Short mmCIF file of C-alpha atoms in Angstrom, two decimals:
data_model
loop_
_atom_site.label_atom_id
_atom_site.label_comp_id
_atom_site.label_asym_id
_atom_site.label_seq_id
_atom_site.Cartn_x
_atom_site.Cartn_y
_atom_site.Cartn_z
CA PHE A 1 4.89 21.73 0.44
CA ASP A 2 4.90 17.97 -0.06
CA HIS A 3 5.98 17.92 -3.69
CA VAL A 4 5.90 19.82 -6.97
CA VAL A 5 5.48 18.50 -10.50
CA VAL A 6 7.38 20.48 -13.12
CA ASN A 7 5.46 20.14 -16.38
CA ASP A 8 5.98 21.71 -19.76
CA ASP A 9 3.32 24.32 -19.06
CA LEU A 10 5.43 25.95 -16.33
CA GLY A 11 5.42 29.34 -17.96
CA ARG A 12 5.71 32.12 -15.38
CA ALA A 13 5.84 29.66 -12.48
CA TYR A 14 9.39 28.81 -13.55
CA VAL A 15 10.75 31.96 -11.88
CA GLU A 16 8.88 31.19 -8.67
CA LEU A 17 10.27 27.66 -8.65
CA LYS A 18 13.84 28.95 -8.52
CA SER A 19 13.17 30.89 -5.35
CA THR A 20 11.18 28.20 -3.52
CA ILE A 21 13.00 25.00 -4.47
CA ALA A 22 14.29 24.52 -0.91
CA GLN A 23 10.75 24.05 0.38
CA TYR A 24 9.95 21.01 -1.75
CA ARG A 25 10.52 17.40 -0.79
CA THR A 26 9.91 15.69 -4.14
CA LEU A 27 10.72 17.08 -7.58
CA HIS A 28 9.27 15.28 -10.62
CA LEU A 29 10.45 16.49 -14.02
CA SER A 30 8.52 15.77 -17.21
CA ARG A 31 10.13 13.85 -20.06
CA ARG A 32 10.12 16.78 -22.49
CA LEU A 33 11.61 19.11 -19.89
CA ILE A 34 14.37 16.62 -19.14
CA ARG A 35 15.28 16.30 -22.81
CA GLY A 36 15.21 19.99 -23.61
CA ARG A 37 15.73 22.11 -20.53
CA THR A 38 17.36 20.16 -17.71
CA SER A 39 20.79 21.71 -18.21
CA SER A 40 19.52 25.28 -18.12
CA LEU A 41 17.22 24.55 -15.22
CA CYS A 42 20.03 23.12 -13.11
CA ALA A 43 22.41 25.91 -14.04
CA GLU A 44 20.02 28.60 -12.85
CA LEU A 45 18.72 26.94 -9.69
CA PRO A 46 20.69 27.49 -6.47
CA PRO A 47 21.71 24.50 -4.34
CA ILE A 48 18.86 23.04 -2.29
CA THR A 49 19.31 25.03 0.88
CA GLY A 50 17.19 27.55 2.69
CA PRO A 51 15.96 28.87 6.05
CA GLY A 52 16.32 26.26 8.74
CA VAL A 53 18.73 24.10 6.74
CA ASP A 54 22.12 23.77 8.40
CA VAL A 55 24.05 21.07 6.58
CA GLY A 56 27.13 21.57 8.72
CA ALA A 57 25.18 20.78 11.86
CA GLY A 58 23.47 17.80 10.22
CA LEU A 59 20.02 19.41 10.26
CA GLN A 60 17.57 18.93 7.36
CA VAL A 61 14.07 20.36 7.18
CA ALA A 62 12.96 18.19 4.27
CA HIS A 63 13.54 14.81 2.68
CA GLN A 64 14.67 15.65 -0.85
CA VAL A 65 13.62 13.22 -3.61
CA LEU A 66 14.43 13.38 -7.33
CA ASP A 67 12.63 11.07 -9.78
CA LEU A 68 14.20 10.87 -13.25
CA SER A 69 13.04 7.38 -14.17
CA ALA A 70 12.37 6.47 -17.81
CA HIS A 71 13.62 9.72 -19.34
CA PHE A 72 16.28 8.30 -21.71
CA ILE A 73 19.04 10.02 -19.70
CA SER A 74 22.62 9.10 -20.63
CA GLN A 75 24.57 11.63 -18.51
CA LEU A 76 24.25 12.82 -14.90
CA GLY A 77 26.25 16.04 -14.92
CA PRO A 78 23.29 18.40 -14.24
CA VAL A 79 22.10 16.30 -11.29
CA ALA A 80 25.19 17.38 -9.33
CA ARG A 81 23.43 20.74 -8.88
CA PHE A 82 21.23 19.08 -6.22
CA PRO A 83 23.81 18.00 -3.60
CA GLN A 84 21.32 17.64 -0.73
CA LEU A 85 19.19 14.91 -2.33
CA HIS A 86 18.27 11.93 -0.15
CA GLU A 87 16.55 9.69 -2.71
CA VAL A 88 17.23 9.46 -6.44
CA ASP A 89 15.40 7.27 -8.96
CA LEU A 90 17.36 6.89 -12.19
CA SER A 91 15.84 3.59 -13.31
CA HIS A 92 15.03 2.73 -16.94
CA ASN A 93 17.52 5.09 -18.55
CA LYS A 94 20.72 4.75 -20.60
CA LEU A 95 23.31 5.55 -17.96
CA ARG A 96 26.85 4.14 -18.17
CA ASP A 97 28.51 6.13 -15.36
CA LEU A 98 27.38 7.06 -11.81
CA GLN A 99 30.48 9.09 -10.88
CA PRO A 100 28.60 12.45 -10.72
CA LEU A 101 26.60 11.06 -7.79
CA GLY A 102 29.72 11.48 -5.66
CA ALA A 103 28.52 15.03 -4.97
CA HIS A 104 25.47 13.70 -3.12
CA ARG A 105 26.97 13.16 0.31
CA HIS A 106 23.59 12.73 2.01
CA LEU A 107 22.12 10.20 -0.42
CA LEU A 108 20.20 7.44 1.38
CA LYS A 109 18.48 5.58 -1.46
CA LEU A 110 19.48 5.08 -5.09
CA ASP A 111 17.65 3.19 -7.82
CA ALA A 112 19.75 2.86 -10.98
CA SER A 113 18.21 -0.36 -12.23
CA HIS A 114 17.59 -1.04 -15.92
CA ASN A 115 20.54 0.96 -17.27
CA LEU A 116 23.78 0.13 -19.11
CA LEU A 117 26.14 0.14 -16.13
CA SER A 118 29.30 -1.95 -16.02
CA SER A 119 31.22 -2.71 -12.82
CA GLU A 120 33.36 0.38 -13.34
CA GLY A 121 30.44 2.59 -14.25
CA ALA A 122 28.41 1.53 -11.21
CA ALA A 123 31.15 2.62 -8.78
CA PHE A 124 31.01 6.12 -7.33
CA PRO A 125 32.33 7.92 -4.22
CA SER A 126 30.46 6.64 -1.19
CA PRO A 127 27.81 8.89 0.37
CA VAL A 128 27.95 9.23 4.14
CA ASN A 129 25.14 6.79 4.84
CA LEU A 130 23.78 5.12 1.69
CA GLN A 131 21.24 2.51 2.87
CA GLU A 132 19.45 1.20 -0.23
CA LEU A 133 21.04 0.48 -3.60
CA ASN A 134 19.25 -1.06 -6.60
CA LEU A 135 21.46 -1.88 -9.58
CA ALA A 136 19.39 -4.71 -11.04
CA HIS A 137 19.24 -5.29 -14.79
CA ASN A 138 22.62 -3.85 -15.74
CA HIS A 139 25.89 -5.34 -17.08
CA ILE A 140 27.81 -5.66 -13.80
CA GLU A 141 30.36 -8.51 -13.67
CA ASP A 142 32.15 -7.73 -10.40
CA ALA A 143 30.47 -6.69 -7.14
CA SER A 144 33.65 -5.69 -5.29
CA PHE A 145 32.77 -1.98 -5.63
CA VAL A 146 29.92 -2.33 -3.10
CA SER A 147 32.53 -2.67 -0.34
CA ALA A 148 32.66 1.14 -0.47
CA PHE A 149 29.11 1.26 0.95
CA PRO A 150 29.43 -0.32 4.44
CA HIS A 151 26.10 1.05 5.69
CA LEU A 152 23.92 -0.60 3.06
CA ILE A 153 20.80 -2.27 4.44
CA LYS A 154 19.22 -3.34 1.15
CA LEU A 155 21.15 -4.34 -1.99
CA ASP A 156 19.72 -5.58 -5.30
CA LEU A 157 22.15 -6.81 -7.97
CA SER A 158 19.73 -9.11 -9.75
CA HIS A 159 19.99 -9.85 -13.45
CA ASN A 160 23.59 -8.85 -14.00
CA ARG A 161 26.63 -10.99 -14.88
CA LEU A 162 28.05 -11.71 -11.42
CA ALA A 163 30.22 -14.78 -11.00
CA SER A 164 30.96 -14.22 -7.30
CA LEU A 165 29.82 -12.23 -4.27
CA GLU A 166 33.25 -10.81 -3.51
CA GLY A 167 32.91 -7.44 -1.81
CA VAL A 168 29.40 -7.97 -0.45
CA GLY A 169 30.79 -9.23 2.85
CA ALA A 170 32.07 -5.72 3.60
CA CYS A 171 28.47 -4.48 3.88
CA THR A 172 28.23 -5.37 7.55
CA SER A 173 24.78 -3.80 8.06
CA LEU A 174 23.16 -5.59 5.12
CA ALA A 175 19.72 -7.06 5.89
CA ILE A 176 18.28 -7.79 2.42
CA LEU A 177 20.27 -9.15 -0.53
CA ARG A 178 18.88 -10.01 -3.98
CA VAL A 179 21.16 -11.46 -6.65
CA ASP A 180 18.68 -13.36 -8.84
CA GLY A 181 19.50 -14.20 -12.44
CA ASN A 182 23.30 -14.01 -12.33
CA GLU A 183 26.05 -16.58 -12.96
CA LEU A 184 26.89 -17.44 -9.34
CA ALA A 185 28.32 -20.92 -8.75
CA SER A 186 28.66 -20.55 -4.96
CA LEU A 187 27.49 -18.34 -2.12
CA GLU A 188 30.93 -17.73 -0.64
CA GLY A 189 31.75 -14.12 0.22
CA LEU A 190 29.01 -13.29 2.70
CA ASP A 191 31.24 -13.54 5.79
CA GLY A 192 30.70 -10.33 7.72
CA CYS A 193 27.02 -9.94 6.77
CA ASP A 194 25.91 -10.96 10.25
CA PHE A 195 22.58 -9.12 10.04
CA LEU A 196 21.28 -10.62 6.80
CA ARG A 197 17.60 -11.54 7.16
CA THR A 198 16.54 -12.12 3.54
CA VAL A 199 18.57 -13.60 0.68
CA SER A 200 17.32 -14.37 -2.83
CA VAL A 201 19.62 -16.12 -5.34
CA ARG A 202 17.06 -17.50 -7.78
CA GLY A 203 18.16 -18.55 -11.23
CA ASN A 204 21.92 -18.98 -10.74
CA ARG A 205 24.28 -21.98 -10.89
CA VAL A 206 24.72 -22.51 -7.16
CA ALA A 207 25.71 -26.11 -6.39
CA SER A 208 26.50 -25.75 -2.67
CA ALA A 209 24.92 -23.93 0.28
CA GLU A 210 28.11 -23.97 2.35
CA GLY A 211 28.57 -20.21 2.02
CA LEU A 212 25.40 -19.62 4.04
CA ARG A 213 26.61 -21.40 7.18
CA PRO A 214 27.67 -18.20 9.03
CA LEU A 215 24.28 -16.47 8.56
CA ALA A 216 22.74 -17.19 11.96
CA ARG A 217 20.12 -14.41 11.63
CA LEU A 218 18.86 -15.40 8.17
CA GLN A 219 15.05 -15.75 8.17
CA ALA A 220 14.06 -16.10 4.49
CA LEU A 221 16.06 -17.82 1.76
CA ASP A 222 15.15 -18.42 -1.89
CA VAL A 223 17.61 -20.63 -3.78
CA SER A 224 15.16 -21.84 -6.39
CA ASP A 225 16.24 -22.71 -9.94
CA ASN A 226 19.83 -23.64 -9.09
CA LEU A 227 21.95 -26.84 -9.04
CA LEU A 228 21.75 -27.85 -5.37
CA VAL A 229 22.14 -31.58 -4.72
CA SER A 230 22.79 -31.38 -0.98
CA LEU A 231 21.38 -29.15 1.78
CA LYS A 232 24.62 -29.28 3.75
CA GLY A 233 25.55 -25.85 5.02
CA LEU A 234 22.04 -24.73 5.87
CA ASP A 235 22.32 -26.16 9.39
CA GLY A 236 24.05 -22.94 10.51
CA CYS A 237 21.03 -20.77 9.59
CA SER A 238 19.35 -21.34 12.95
CA ALA A 239 16.81 -18.49 12.56
CA LEU A 240 15.53 -19.65 9.16
CA ILE A 241 11.71 -19.54 8.80
CA ASP A 242 11.04 -19.70 5.03
CA LEU A 243 13.16 -21.89 2.72
CA ILE A 244 12.39 -22.11 -1.01
CA LEU A 245 14.38 -24.75 -2.92
CA THR A 246 12.20 -25.39 -5.98
CA ASP A 247 13.80 -26.48 -9.27
CA ASN A 248 17.03 -27.92 -7.89
CA ALA A 249 18.55 -31.42 -7.92
CA VAL A 250 17.92 -32.71 -4.37
CA CYS A 251 17.42 -36.47 -4.82
CA THR A 252 16.74 -37.95 -1.39
CA SER A 253 14.72 -36.97 1.67
CA ASN A 254 17.71 -37.91 3.81
CA GLU A 255 19.13 -34.51 2.85
CA VAL A 256 16.47 -32.97 5.06
CA ARG A 257 18.53 -34.10 8.07
CA HIS A 258 20.70 -31.02 7.49
CA LEU A 259 17.65 -28.92 8.42
CA ALA A 260 16.86 -30.77 11.65
CA LYS A 261 18.46 -28.07 13.81
CA LEU A 262 16.28 -25.33 12.31
CA LYS A 263 13.66 -25.23 15.06
CA LEU A 264 11.96 -22.11 13.63
CA LEU A 265 11.50 -23.46 10.09
CA ARG A 266 7.85 -23.12 9.05
CA LEU A 267 7.87 -23.22 5.23
CA LEU A 268 9.83 -25.60 3.00
CA ASP A 269 9.34 -25.87 -0.77
CA LEU A 270 11.07 -28.70 -2.64
CA ARG A 271 8.80 -28.85 -5.67
CA ASN A 272 10.43 -29.85 -8.97
CA ASN A 273 13.23 -31.71 -7.22
CA PRO A 274 13.77 -35.47 -7.80
CA VAL A 275 13.20 -36.08 -4.09
CA VAL A 276 9.47 -35.36 -4.41
CA SER A 277 8.93 -38.44 -6.58
CA SER A 278 11.52 -40.64 -4.86
CA GLY A 279 9.33 -41.81 -1.97
CA SER A 280 8.09 -45.37 -1.48
CA GLU A 281 5.43 -47.13 0.56
CA ALA A 282 8.03 -47.88 3.22
CA VAL A 283 9.43 -44.34 3.23
CA PRO A 284 6.78 -41.88 1.96
CA TYR A 285 8.38 -38.58 0.95
CA ARG A 286 5.99 -36.21 2.68
CA ALA A 287 5.76 -38.27 5.88
CA HIS A 288 9.55 -38.60 6.04
CA VAL A 289 10.12 -34.85 5.69
CA THR A 290 7.38 -34.04 8.21
CA GLN A 291 8.78 -36.51 10.72
CA GLN A 292 12.27 -34.95 10.49
CA LEU A 293 10.97 -31.37 10.63
CA PRO A 294 8.07 -31.28 13.14
CA SER A 295 7.98 -27.46 13.16
CA LEU A 296 6.83 -27.25 9.50
CA THR A 297 3.43 -25.72 8.79
CA VAL A 298 3.70 -25.61 4.97
CA LEU A 299 5.44 -28.17 2.75
CA ASP A 300 5.55 -27.74 -1.03
CA GLY A 301 2.76 -25.18 -0.95
CA GLU A 302 0.38 -27.40 1.05
CA PRO A 303 -0.41 -27.01 4.79
CA VAL A 304 1.02 -29.68 7.09
CA THR A 305 -1.87 -30.88 9.23
CA ALA A 306 -1.77 -32.24 12.77
CA GLU A 307 -3.00 -35.58 11.43
CA GLU A 308 0.00 -35.73 9.07
CA LYS A 309 2.43 -35.07 11.89
CA VAL A 310 0.90 -37.75 14.11
CA GLY A 311 0.77 -40.23 11.23
CA ALA A 312 4.42 -39.57 10.38
CA ALA A 313 5.45 -40.07 14.01
CA TRP A 314 3.67 -43.45 14.14
CA HIS A 315 4.95 -44.52 10.71
CA PHE A 316 8.59 -44.04 11.65
CA GLY A 317 8.27 -45.24 15.26
CA ALA A 318 9.00 -41.90 16.84
CA ALA A 319 5.72 -42.14 18.76
CA ASP A 320 6.88 -45.33 20.55
CA ASP A 321 9.79 -43.57 22.21
CA LEU A 322 7.57 -40.63 23.15
CA LEU A 323 4.94 -42.89 24.75
CA THR A 324 7.63 -44.77 26.68
CA ASP A 325 8.92 -41.48 28.13
CA ILE A 326 5.40 -40.44 29.14
CA ARG A 327 4.63 -43.80 30.79
CA GLN A 328 7.87 -43.81 32.70
CA ALA A 329 7.26 -40.29 33.99
CA ARG A 330 3.53 -40.60 34.79
CA LEU A 331 2.79 -44.29 35.44
CA PRO A 332 5.91 -46.07 36.72
CA GLY A 333 5.52 -49.78 37.38
CA GLU A 334 2.61 -50.29 34.98
CA THR A 335 2.74 -52.87 32.19
CA TYR A 336 1.09 -52.69 28.78
CA PRO A 337 0.38 -55.24 26.06
CA GLY A 338 3.48 -55.76 23.96
CA SER A 339 5.76 -54.00 26.43
CA THR A 340 7.73 -54.79 29.55
CA ALA A 341 7.21 -53.23 32.95
CA VAL A 342 8.59 -49.72 33.23
CA GLY A 343 10.22 -48.95 36.52
CA LEU A 344 8.75 -52.11 38.16
CA LYS A 345 10.17 -52.79 41.63
CA ALA A 346 10.77 -56.35 42.88
#
């Protein structure tokens, strides 16, 4: 079986469910059943085991999923009756404590977003290999408890009350981190997250990017709606491809020099920064940025054309040096109007 939906019209099928629960991969419980009969259901059902399931040997015949989203749940005691669950969705409820989830040693993915969890309530004994954790839209002030989950690959702590990223650095396998809408003033604390590929810190109070310097594998970064004045610190993100910096306080295009080492950078968005309107006829903003970052293909939501790149090179004289190198390599000894002989022998 792929899944079973337990509705209020179960009737006689309820008895059959108790004897076949081990064969199902996904169990969806209706809202009315959750409110009125979850406790009795869990008390009567045996643990999720069956023919072919040898937990001791690490063998599982099915991927067990429990979806209890949006059921006004405030306690998790009955859920402990399903110790072999791999995915649990508890989003949009009224939970304040995740401690009962400590019984789920094989949990891989947990969504407890949109609840009433504090830092203490969000902590629970670490499963063997928890890989995805979504605790967005709660009341978490301290992220240090996530250090208990070293195998996390994806972590979402958006829209909480975080003032620092302390503890996140212990998640050494982390690849995706989202901490939008918090109260972060810096990005320090990510040392150890060597495999981070995507980071989103939109809508915080970040004034410095220095904490990102060690993230050599970072490919996508969104720091929009923060307080960045300088781009110093981003030069260490050598694998960066997409960089979104909208709604910050970058004032001059000279700050782009900190991105000059990012040879893979393709997308840069600086809209709603003072720098966009700071250009002049002598130093046009878009041409200056394009000249410093020749790998760009999209700037501020608009494609960077080949004509723009050539025009920027000529405007800032970069083309002169390039032509001199070509002439010296291909046509030594030749002279050109306005230039001296290159490699001319007496």
